[in-house]
């Protein structure tokens, strides 16, 4: 059975096969990348070379400037100079080692001195803090004592003021009672005086006939009334003495309060 190739394009007998000129070569983009990398490498190499040449030139210029400052060396040495250089003793290795040891010893001493100075400064700061804290605690104790004294004084003052107020109230009450007693005593004195006046005055009636007896009225004193008046006078005197004593105590209390304030 033959294969049907009618759908495939038929090749002309005289047609040559198409050739691709770039077959087997890299892509144009890869070529451009390689060229760019080469260009970048060349630029960096140029920059590095310029920097290196600049550093070398700077060192050469600096060396020339230092030599100009120090003075140019003579082209030749005289005989005395040669003899002087020949007779000059060179520093031995032992002396160099000794100098290094001396330098290290001085450095160690300097470090020790600095450490001791720091320790001394720390001790001084600690001493200052301790002294300040002690002074602060002592002052705090004194302040607490003063506050306690002030509070105690305020409490005493408040107690005394309350006592004075109570005494003042009692004094006012007693004063009212004394005024009432004085009024009662005054009324009783008036009654006693009136009774005495009535006793002294004896009324005489007109003469009656001889056959009839003459009635004589004599006022007699009332012993109960006199006893009552006497007791009232005694109690009033005692009450007045007690009131005067309270007044003295009140005056002394006010003087103490004034001294405390």
Short mmCIF file of C-alpha atoms in Angstrom, two decimals:
data_model
loop_
_atom_site.label_atom_id
_atom_site.label_comp_id
_atom_site.label_asym_id
_atom_site.label_seq_id
_atom_site.Cartn_x
_atom_site.Cartn_y
_atom_site.Cartn_z
CA UNK A 1 0.00 0.00 0.00
CA UNK A 2 1.45 3.30 -1.08
CA UNK A 3 1.55 6.33 1.22
CA UNK A 4 -0.45 9.31 0.17
CA UNK A 5 1.84 12.34 -0.03
CA UNK A 6 -0.53 14.62 -1.82
CA UNK A 7 -0.83 17.00 1.14
CA UNK A 8 2.95 17.62 1.39
CA UNK A 9 4.47 20.29 -0.79
CA UNK A 10 6.27 18.79 -3.74
CA UNK A 11 9.84 19.81 -4.32
CA UNK A 12 10.79 21.14 -7.63
CA UNK A 13 13.56 19.29 -9.35
CA UNK A 14 15.72 22.36 -9.91
CA UNK A 15 15.09 23.92 -6.38
CA UNK A 16 18.07 23.99 -4.07
CA UNK A 17 17.88 23.47 -0.32
CA UNK A 18 17.75 26.72 1.67
CA UNK A 19 20.92 27.40 3.58
CA UNK A 20 21.08 29.37 6.85
CA UNK A 21 24.26 31.48 7.04
CA UNK A 22 24.11 31.89 10.92
CA UNK A 23 23.65 28.22 11.67
CA UNK A 24 26.17 27.12 14.34
CA UNK A 25 26.96 30.72 15.44
CA UNK A 26 25.94 32.36 18.79
CA UNK A 27 22.91 34.53 19.06
CA UNK A 28 23.47 38.26 18.34
CA UNK A 29 22.31 39.18 21.87
CA UNK A 30 25.02 36.94 23.35
CA UNK A 31 27.60 38.64 21.18
CA UNK A 32 26.53 42.05 22.41
CA UNK A 33 26.69 40.87 26.04
CA UNK A 34 30.24 39.58 25.55
CA UNK A 35 31.31 42.84 23.95
CA UNK A 36 29.79 44.83 26.81
CA UNK A 37 31.56 42.66 29.39
CA UNK A 38 34.90 43.11 27.64
CA UNK A 39 34.36 46.87 27.48
CA UNK A 40 33.49 47.05 31.18
CA UNK A 41 36.57 44.99 32.11
CA UNK A 42 38.78 47.25 30.01
CA UNK A 43 37.33 50.36 31.66
CA UNK A 44 37.90 49.01 35.19
CA UNK A 45 41.44 47.96 34.31
CA UNK A 46 42.15 51.43 32.96
CA UNK A 47 40.74 53.03 36.11
CA UNK A 48 42.79 50.73 38.36
CA UNK A 49 45.94 51.41 36.35
CA UNK A 50 45.38 55.17 36.58
CA UNK A 51 44.81 54.94 40.34
CA UNK A 52 47.95 52.84 40.81
CA UNK A 53 50.02 55.26 38.73
CA UNK A 54 48.60 58.17 40.72
CA UNK A 55 49.54 56.53 44.04
CA UNK A 56 53.05 55.80 42.77
CA UNK A 57 53.43 59.38 41.58
CA UNK A 58 52.18 60.71 44.92
CA UNK A 59 54.67 58.58 46.84
CA UNK A 60 57.49 59.72 44.56
CA UNK A 61 56.48 63.34 44.97
CA UNK A 62 56.21 62.93 48.75
CA UNK A 63 59.63 61.28 48.97
CA UNK A 64 61.13 64.11 46.95
CA UNK A 65 59.49 66.70 49.18
CA UNK A 66 60.78 64.98 52.33
CA UNK A 67 64.27 64.81 50.90
CA UNK A 68 64.12 68.50 50.00
CA UNK A 69 63.02 69.36 53.54
CA UNK A 70 65.78 67.27 55.14
CA UNK A 71 68.39 68.59 52.76
CA UNK A 72 70.13 66.86 49.96
CA UNK A 73 72.84 64.39 50.86
CA UNK A 74 76.31 65.44 49.86
CA UNK A 75 77.69 63.90 46.74
CA UNK A 76 80.79 62.76 48.57
CA UNK A 77 82.06 62.58 52.14
CA UNK A 78 85.21 64.17 53.40
CA UNK A 79 87.83 62.20 55.29
CA UNK A 80 86.96 63.62 58.72
CA UNK A 81 83.33 62.76 58.10
CA UNK A 82 84.27 59.24 57.15
CA UNK A 83 86.39 58.91 60.29
CA UNK A 84 83.53 60.29 62.37
CA UNK A 85 81.08 57.81 60.93
CA UNK A 86 83.57 55.01 61.44
CA UNK A 87 84.21 55.94 65.08
CA UNK A 88 80.51 56.34 65.93
CA UNK A 89 79.43 53.38 68.11
CA UNK A 90 76.40 51.46 66.93
CA UNK A 91 73.49 50.55 69.26
CA UNK A 92 73.70 46.92 70.19
CA UNK A 93 70.75 44.53 70.26
CA UNK A 94 70.98 44.26 74.05
CA UNK A 95 70.57 48.01 74.41
CA UNK A 96 67.53 47.92 72.14
CA UNK A 97 66.02 45.11 74.24
CA UNK A 98 66.79 47.05 77.42
CA UNK A 99 65.14 50.17 76.00
CA UNK A 100 62.08 48.13 75.08
CA UNK A 101 61.97 46.69 78.60
CA UNK A 102 62.28 50.16 80.09
CA UNK A 103 59.49 51.41 77.86
CA UNK A 104 57.26 48.47 78.84
CA UNK A 105 58.08 49.05 82.52
CA UNK A 106 57.13 52.72 82.22
CA UNK A 107 53.93 51.79 80.42
CA UNK A 108 53.05 49.28 83.17
CA UNK A 109 53.79 51.86 85.85
CA UNK A 110 51.61 54.38 84.06
CA UNK A 111 48.79 51.84 83.83
CA UNK A 112 49.14 51.00 87.54
CA UNK A 113 49.08 54.67 88.49
CA UNK A 114 45.96 55.23 86.41
CA UNK A 115 44.27 52.19 88.00
CA UNK A 116 45.20 53.39 91.51
CA UNK A 117 43.90 56.85 90.68
CA UNK A 118 40.60 55.38 89.47
CA UNK A 119 40.31 53.22 92.61
CA UNK A 120 40.99 56.26 94.79
CA UNK A 121 38.37 58.25 92.91
CA UNK A 122 35.86 55.44 93.35
CA UNK A 123 36.60 55.26 97.08
CA UNK A 124 36.18 59.03 97.35
CA UNK A 125 32.84 58.90 95.55
CA UNK A 126 31.69 56.04 97.79
CA UNK A 127 32.75 58.00 100.87
CA UNK A 128 30.86 61.05 99.66
CA UNK A 129 27.75 58.96 99.05
CA UNK A 130 28.00 57.33 102.47
CA UNK A 131 28.49 60.69 104.22
CA UNK A 132 25.59 62.21 102.31
CA UNK A 133 23.36 59.23 103.08
CA UNK A 134 24.27 59.40 106.78
CA UNK A 135 23.59 63.12 106.88
CA UNK A 136 20.35 62.53 105.05
CA UNK A 137 19.27 59.80 107.48
CA UNK A 138 20.24 61.97 110.47
CA UNK A 139 18.29 64.86 109.03
CA UNK A 140 15.34 62.61 108.32
CA UNK A 141 15.40 61.39 111.92
CA UNK A 142 15.48 64.98 113.19
CA UNK A 143 12.66 65.93 110.85
CA UNK A 144 10.58 62.96 112.06
CA UNK A 145 11.22 63.98 115.67
CA UNK A 146 10.18 67.56 114.92
CA UNK A 147 7.06 66.32 113.14
CA UNK A 148 6.22 64.13 116.14
CA UNK A 149 6.71 67.09 118.50
CA UNK A 150 4.56 69.32 116.32
CA UNK A 151 1.82 66.69 116.14
CA UNK A 152 1.96 66.19 119.90
CA UNK A 153 1.81 69.94 120.44
CA UNK A 154 -1.14 70.25 118.08
CA UNK A 155 -2.94 67.42 119.89
CA UNK A 156 -2.26 69.05 123.26
CA UNK A 157 -3.40 72.40 121.93
CA UNK A 158 -6.60 70.87 120.57
CA UNK A 159 -7.22 69.08 123.90
CA UNK A 160 -6.64 72.29 125.85
CA UNK A 161 -8.90 74.24 123.53
CA UNK A 162 -11.64 71.67 124.03
CA UNK A 163 -11.08 71.83 127.78
CA UNK A 164 -11.24 75.62 127.71
CA UNK A 165 -14.45 75.52 125.69
CA UNK A 166 -16.03 73.08 128.14
CA UNK A 167 -14.89 75.20 131.08
CA UNK A 168 -16.26 78.30 129.39
CA UNK A 169 -19.61 76.58 128.95
CA UNK A 170 -19.60 75.50 132.61
CA UNK A 171 -18.62 79.03 133.63
CA UNK A 172 -21.48 80.51 131.63
CA UNK A 173 -23.85 77.98 133.18
CA UNK A 174 -22.60 78.74 136.69
CA UNK A 175 -22.79 82.46 136.01
CA UNK A 176 -26.43 82.08 135.09
CA UNK A 177 -27.01 80.06 138.25
CA UNK A 178 -25.20 82.70 140.30
CA UNK A 179 -27.34 85.45 138.81
CA UNK A 180 -30.43 83.42 139.64
CA UNK A 181 -29.16 82.82 143.20
CA UNK A 182 -28.33 86.48 143.56
CA UNK A 183 -31.86 87.40 142.50
CA UNK A 184 -33.25 84.88 144.99
CA UNK A 185 -30.97 86.23 147.74
CA UNK A 186 -32.03 89.76 146.94
CA UNK A 187 -35.69 88.80 147.18
CA UNK A 188 -35.04 86.96 150.45
CA UNK A 189 -33.17 89.95 151.84
CA UNK A 190 -36.13 92.12 150.96
CA UNK A 191 -38.41 89.67 152.74
CA UNK A 192 -36.14 89.64 155.85
CA UNK A 193 -35.96 93.41 155.89
CA UNK A 194 -39.71 93.60 155.57
CA UNK A 195 -40.13 91.11 158.43
CA UNK A 196 -37.73 93.11 160.62
CA UNK A 197 -39.61 96.27 159.83
CA UNK A 198 -42.88 94.62 160.70
CA UNK A 199 -41.37 93.35 164.01
CA UNK A 200 -40.12 96.73 165.00
CA UNK A 201 -43.43 98.42 164.30
CA UNK A 202 -46.03 97.30 166.90
CA UNK A 203 -49.52 98.60 166.08
CA UNK A 204 -51.41 100.11 169.09
CA UNK A 205 -55.16 100.00 168.83
CA UNK A 206 -57.57 102.46 170.45
CA UNK A 207 -58.44 102.05 174.11
CA UNK A 208 -61.34 99.86 174.69
CA UNK A 209 -63.71 100.01 177.60
CA UNK A 210 -62.31 98.90 180.91
CA UNK A 211 -64.52 95.93 180.96
CA UNK A 212 -62.97 94.57 177.74
CA UNK A 213 -59.28 93.50 177.55
CA UNK A 214 -57.00 95.32 175.11
CA UNK A 215 -55.95 92.97 172.29
CA UNK A 216 -52.30 93.36 171.41
CA UNK A 217 -51.01 91.80 168.17
CA UNK A 218 -47.33 90.93 168.16
CA UNK A 219 -45.61 89.67 165.01
CA UNK A 220 -43.43 86.74 165.69
CA UNK A 221 -40.61 85.56 163.42
CA UNK A 222 -40.82 82.35 161.37
CA UNK A 223 -37.86 80.08 162.28
CA UNK A 224 -38.33 77.90 159.19
CA UNK A 225 -38.07 80.93 156.94
CA UNK A 226 -34.92 82.15 158.68
CA UNK A 227 -33.33 78.70 158.40
CA UNK A 228 -34.21 78.53 154.72
CA UNK A 229 -32.74 81.97 154.08
CA UNK A 230 -29.57 81.07 155.99
CA UNK A 231 -29.09 77.85 154.03
CA UNK A 232 -29.67 79.67 150.74
CA UNK A 233 -27.12 82.31 151.69
CA UNK A 234 -24.54 79.66 152.63
CA UNK A 235 -25.10 77.69 149.41
CA UNK A 236 -24.90 80.88 147.36
CA UNK A 237 -21.61 81.82 149.01
CA UNK A 238 -20.19 78.35 148.35
CA UNK A 239 -21.37 78.49 144.74
CA UNK A 240 -19.76 81.91 144.28
CA UNK A 241 -16.46 80.66 145.76
CA UNK A 242 -16.54 77.64 143.42
CA UNK A 243 -17.25 79.93 140.47
CA UNK A 244 -14.35 82.20 141.39
CA UNK A 245 -12.06 79.16 141.65
CA UNK A 246 -13.12 77.99 138.17
CA UNK A 247 -12.51 81.48 136.83
CA UNK A 248 -8.97 81.40 138.21
CA UNK A 249 -8.37 77.97 136.64
CA UNK A 250 -9.73 79.24 133.33
CA UNK A 251 -7.35 82.22 133.46
CA UNK A 252 -4.37 79.96 134.21
CA UNK A 253 -5.36 77.62 131.35
CA UNK A 254 -5.51 80.54 128.88
CA UNK A 255 -2.05 81.66 130.04
CA UNK A 256 -0.62 78.17 129.40
CA UNK A 257 -2.16 78.04 125.93
CA UNK A 258 -0.71 81.45 125.12
CA UNK A 259 2.75 80.28 126.24
CA UNK A 260 2.52 77.12 124.12
CA UNK A 261 1.50 79.09 121.04
#
